[in-house]
Amino acid sequence: MQSLQDKASEWSGVAAADAFAIDGCNIFESLGGTPQPFVDLSTNFYTRVYEDEEEWFREIFAGSKKEDAIQNQYEFLIQRMGGPPLFSERRGHPALIGRHRAFPVTHRAAERWLHHMQQALDTTESIDADSKAKMMKFFRHTAYFLVAGLETTRQHSHGCRGTACKHGASKPAE
């Protein structure tokens, strides 16, 4: 049986080693050790998402307030990119598959999400090109990790207990 990580690599076209290159550096510190680049990125991203011309895609986010989605994302990104554990302190373990279980995270939705994230990264001036490239590889792999995980949990109808997930893990302290 193919692991979720292997499926994510196959479907995303990003090797796990490239996706987790973010763990070999501290992007949070390299961007000044401040939340602002992540707030900028998340605000830019969710503005695009909530204004998407595709109704099917906007509907995925209809049950969430834009401000809450922005905060959840930037706190997660700060934590995952080497900063303080803001997301876990407020919401508990990221548990990405579990937190996204209620949403129709399909290949099509992943690609639409990635389209907006790439545009948001491209226009977020407070993030340097090297960090953008590393982050986008992580996002691409993670999007397809979610697709694989949710397809698996739907097929087996017993949750994702025991699924190894580096995508939501906090970066180890340096």
mmCIF file of C-alpha atoms in Angstrom:
data_model
loop_
_atom_site.group_PDB
_atom_site.id
_atom_site.type_symbol
_atom_site.label_atom_id
_atom_site.label_comp_id
_atom_site.label_asym_id
_atom_site.label_seq_id
_atom_site.Cartn_x
_atom_site.Cartn_y
_atom_site.Cartn_z
ATOM 1 C CA MET A 1 0.000 0.000 0.000
ATOM 2 C CA GLN A 2 1.350 3.412 -0.989
ATOM 3 C CA SER A 3 1.854 5.806 1.935
ATOM 4 C CA LEU A 4 0.158 9.192 2.047
ATOM 5 C CA GLN A 5 3.572 10.847 1.742
ATOM 6 C CA ASP A 6 4.319 8.806 -1.390
ATOM 7 C CA LYS A 7 0.931 9.666 -2.894
ATOM 8 C CA ALA A 8 1.477 13.336 -2.075
ATOM 9 C CA SER A 9 4.865 13.244 -3.800
ATOM 10 C CA GLU A 10 3.478 11.443 -6.842
ATOM 11 C CA TRP A 11 0.411 13.644 -7.233
ATOM 12 C CA SER A 12 2.145 16.945 -6.441
ATOM 13 C CA GLY A 13 5.329 16.281 -8.372
ATOM 14 C CA VAL A 14 7.298 17.388 -5.293
ATOM 15 C CA ALA A 15 9.600 14.946 -3.512
ATOM 16 C CA ALA A 16 9.161 14.820 0.258
ATOM 17 C CA ALA A 17 12.778 15.975 0.716
ATOM 18 C CA ASP A 18 12.000 19.103 -1.319
ATOM 19 C CA ALA A 19 8.695 19.690 0.460
ATOM 20 C CA PHE A 20 10.388 19.514 3.845
ATOM 21 C CA ALA A 21 13.373 21.671 2.900
ATOM 22 C CA ILE A 22 11.591 24.199 5.120
ATOM 23 C CA ASP A 23 12.850 22.132 8.061
ATOM 24 C CA GLY A 24 16.473 22.761 7.095
ATOM 25 C CA CYS A 25 16.165 26.475 7.746
ATOM 26 C CA ASN A 26 14.094 28.799 9.857
ATOM 27 C CA ILE A 27 11.941 30.742 7.424
ATOM 28 C CA PHE A 28 10.278 32.640 10.262
ATOM 29 C CA GLU A 29 13.662 34.002 11.414
ATOM 30 C CA SER A 30 14.921 34.601 7.869
ATOM 31 C CA LEU A 31 11.860 36.812 7.288
ATOM 32 C CA GLY A 32 12.722 38.957 10.298
ATOM 33 C CA GLY A 33 11.266 36.899 13.137
ATOM 34 C CA THR A 34 7.994 38.798 12.904
ATOM 35 C CA PRO A 35 4.473 37.612 12.066
ATOM 36 C CA GLN A 36 3.912 40.322 9.437
ATOM 37 C CA PRO A 37 5.059 38.421 6.300
ATOM 38 C CA PHE A 38 2.730 35.546 7.229
ATOM 39 C CA VAL A 39 -0.151 37.915 7.996
ATOM 40 C CA ASP A 40 0.467 39.594 4.633
ATOM 41 C CA LEU A 41 0.534 36.253 2.798
ATOM 42 C CA SER A 42 -2.578 34.894 4.519
ATOM 43 C CA THR A 43 -4.527 38.116 3.991
ATOM 44 C CA ASN A 44 -3.502 38.211 0.341
ATOM 45 C CA PHE A 45 -4.386 34.530 -0.086
ATOM 46 C CA TYR A 46 -7.811 34.606 1.577
ATOM 47 C CA THR A 47 -8.786 37.825 -0.178
ATOM 48 C CA ARG A 48 -8.278 35.899 -3.440
ATOM 49 C CA VAL A 49 -10.107 32.818 -2.133
ATOM 50 C CA TYR A 50 -13.168 34.706 -0.907
ATOM 51 C CA GLU A 51 -13.338 36.649 -4.187
ATOM 52 C CA ASP A 52 -12.786 33.591 -6.419
ATOM 53 C CA GLU A 53 -14.936 33.628 -9.545
ATOM 54 C CA GLU A 54 -15.710 29.922 -9.141
ATOM 55 C CA GLU A 55 -18.747 29.458 -6.897
ATOM 56 C CA TRP A 56 -17.916 25.792 -6.163
ATOM 57 C CA PHE A 57 -14.579 26.893 -4.724
ATOM 58 C CA ARG A 58 -15.975 29.798 -2.681
ATOM 59 C CA GLU A 59 -18.559 27.395 -1.224
ATOM 60 C CA ILE A 60 -15.771 25.352 0.390
ATOM 61 C CA PHE A 61 -14.983 28.369 2.580
ATOM 62 C CA ALA A 62 -18.547 29.655 3.066
ATOM 63 C CA GLY A 63 -18.801 28.333 6.618
ATOM 64 C CA SER A 64 -15.746 30.254 7.813
ATOM 65 C CA LYS A 65 -15.281 33.927 8.526
ATOM 66 C CA LYS A 66 -12.503 35.374 6.404
ATOM 67 C CA GLU A 67 -10.809 36.938 9.451
ATOM 68 C CA ASP A 68 -10.757 33.580 11.265
ATOM 69 C CA ALA A 69 -9.370 31.795 8.202
ATOM 70 C CA ILE A 70 -6.602 34.395 7.908
ATOM 71 C CA GLN A 71 -5.671 34.071 11.581
ATOM 72 C CA ASN A 72 -5.707 30.265 11.532
ATOM 73 C CA GLN A 73 -3.489 30.181 8.469
ATOM 74 C CA TYR A 74 -0.916 32.751 9.543
ATOM 75 C CA GLU A 75 -0.619 31.220 13.017
ATOM 76 C CA PHE A 76 -0.148 27.773 11.475
ATOM 77 C CA LEU A 77 2.429 29.090 8.993
ATOM 78 C CA ILE A 78 4.376 30.958 11.668
ATOM 79 C CA GLN A 79 4.506 27.784 13.758
ATOM 80 C CA ARG A 80 5.350 25.466 10.850
ATOM 81 C CA MET A 81 8.014 27.795 9.457
ATOM 82 C CA GLY A 82 9.972 27.945 12.712
ATOM 83 C CA GLY A 83 8.220 30.564 14.815
ATOM 84 C CA PRO A 84 6.345 30.296 18.096
ATOM 85 C CA PRO A 85 3.542 27.699 18.401
ATOM 86 C CA LEU A 86 0.713 30.218 18.107
ATOM 87 C CA PHE A 87 -1.684 27.865 16.347
ATOM 88 C CA SER A 88 -1.214 24.994 18.810
ATOM 89 C CA GLU A 89 -1.518 27.305 21.804
ATOM 90 C CA ARG A 90 -4.875 28.576 20.574
ATOM 91 C CA ARG A 91 -6.337 25.605 18.682
ATOM 92 C CA GLY A 92 -4.370 22.489 19.698
ATOM 93 C CA HIS A 93 -2.448 20.178 17.378
ATOM 94 C CA PRO A 94 -2.820 21.192 13.711
ATOM 95 C CA ALA A 95 -4.146 17.714 12.740
ATOM 96 C CA LEU A 96 -4.457 18.809 9.116
ATOM 97 C CA ILE A 97 -6.371 15.810 7.813
ATOM 98 C CA GLY A 98 -8.825 15.881 10.696
ATOM 99 C CA ARG A 99 -9.397 19.637 10.486
ATOM 100 C CA HIS A 100 -10.091 19.402 6.737
ATOM 101 C CA ARG A 101 -12.265 16.270 6.855
ATOM 102 C CA ALA A 102 -15.508 18.223 6.422
ATOM 103 C CA PHE A 103 -14.351 19.906 3.217
ATOM 104 C CA PRO A 104 -14.342 18.537 -0.342
ATOM 105 C CA VAL A 105 -10.565 18.571 -0.748
ATOM 106 C CA THR A 106 -10.184 17.068 -4.205
ATOM 107 C CA HIS A 107 -7.461 17.269 -6.844
ATOM 108 C CA ARG A 108 -9.426 20.082 -8.490
ATOM 109 C CA ALA A 109 -9.818 21.992 -5.209
ATOM 110 C CA ALA A 110 -6.134 21.494 -4.378
ATOM 111 C CA GLU A 111 -5.108 22.974 -7.719
ATOM 112 C CA ARG A 112 -7.426 25.956 -7.244
ATOM 113 C CA TRP A 113 -6.069 26.491 -3.715
ATOM 114 C CA LEU A 114 -2.505 26.267 -5.036
ATOM 115 C CA HIS A 115 -3.306 28.736 -7.824
ATOM 116 C CA HIS A 116 -4.357 31.330 -5.249
ATOM 117 C CA MET A 117 -1.416 30.551 -2.979
ATOM 118 C CA GLN A 118 1.057 30.974 -5.836
ATOM 119 C CA GLN A 119 -0.509 34.322 -6.733
ATOM 120 C CA ALA A 120 -0.471 35.388 -3.096
ATOM 121 C CA LEU A 121 3.192 34.420 -2.728
ATOM 122 C CA ASP A 122 4.094 36.178 -5.978
ATOM 123 C CA THR A 123 2.577 39.433 -4.735
ATOM 124 C CA THR A 124 3.708 39.315 -1.094
ATOM 125 C CA GLU A 125 6.768 41.554 -1.177
ATOM 126 C CA SER A 126 7.772 40.851 2.430
ATOM 127 C CA ILE A 127 8.809 37.269 1.507
ATOM 128 C CA ASP A 128 12.063 36.683 -0.389
ATOM 129 C CA ALA A 129 12.264 34.506 -3.512
ATOM 130 C CA ASP A 130 14.114 31.605 -1.851
ATOM 131 C CA SER A 131 11.554 31.392 0.963
ATOM 132 C CA LYS A 132 8.707 31.619 -1.564
ATOM 133 C CA ALA A 133 10.130 28.684 -3.539
ATOM 134 C CA LYS A 134 10.548 26.523 -0.425
ATOM 135 C CA MET A 135 7.116 27.433 0.869
ATOM 136 C CA MET A 136 5.414 26.672 -2.446
ATOM 137 C CA LYS A 137 6.979 23.195 -2.578
ATOM 138 C CA PHE A 138 5.717 22.593 0.950
ATOM 139 C CA PHE A 139 2.236 23.898 0.043
ATOM 140 C CA ARG A 140 2.018 21.769 -3.115
ATOM 141 C CA HIS A 141 3.035 18.593 -1.295
ATOM 142 C CA THR A 142 0.778 19.376 1.664
ATOM 143 C CA ALA A 143 -2.245 20.049 -0.561
ATOM 144 C CA TYR A 144 -1.890 16.610 -2.108
ATOM 145 C CA PHE A 145 -1.139 15.021 1.269
ATOM 146 C CA LEU A 146 -4.572 16.307 2.322
ATOM 147 C CA VAL A 147 -6.196 14.993 -0.857
ATOM 148 C CA ALA A 148 -4.609 11.562 -0.310
ATOM 149 C CA GLY A 149 -5.433 11.510 3.386
ATOM 150 C CA LEU A 150 -9.030 12.522 2.906
ATOM 151 C CA GLU A 151 -9.550 10.046 0.067
ATOM 152 C CA THR A 152 -8.125 7.320 2.291
ATOM 153 C CA THR A 153 -10.266 8.249 5.293
ATOM 154 C CA ARG A 154 -13.386 8.417 3.143
ATOM 155 C CA GLN A 155 -12.610 4.986 1.688
ATOM 156 C CA HIS A 156 -11.962 3.437 5.082
ATOM 157 C CA SER A 157 -14.459 5.533 7.101
ATOM 158 C CA HIS A 158 -12.414 5.182 10.265
ATOM 159 C CA GLY A 159 -10.402 8.394 10.422
ATOM 160 C CA CYS A 160 -6.694 8.964 9.974
ATOM 161 C CA ARG A 161 -5.441 7.617 13.273
ATOM 162 C CA GLY A 162 -1.877 6.462 12.974
ATOM 163 C CA THR A 163 -1.159 8.510 9.844
ATOM 164 C CA ALA A 164 2.280 10.060 10.050
ATOM 165 C CA CYS A 165 2.007 13.768 9.289
ATOM 166 C CA LYS A 166 5.041 16.021 9.025
ATOM 167 C CA HIS A 167 2.931 18.659 7.278
ATOM 168 C CA GLY A 168 1.372 19.936 10.474
ATOM 169 C CA ALA A 169 4.245 19.196 12.821
ATOM 170 C CA SER A 170 5.890 22.114 14.511
ATOM 171 C CA LYS A 171 9.391 22.728 13.365
ATOM 172 C CA PRO A 172 11.842 21.290 15.917
ATOM 173 C CA ALA A 173 13.441 23.897 18.154
ATOM 174 C CA GLU A 174 16.911 24.895 16.997
#
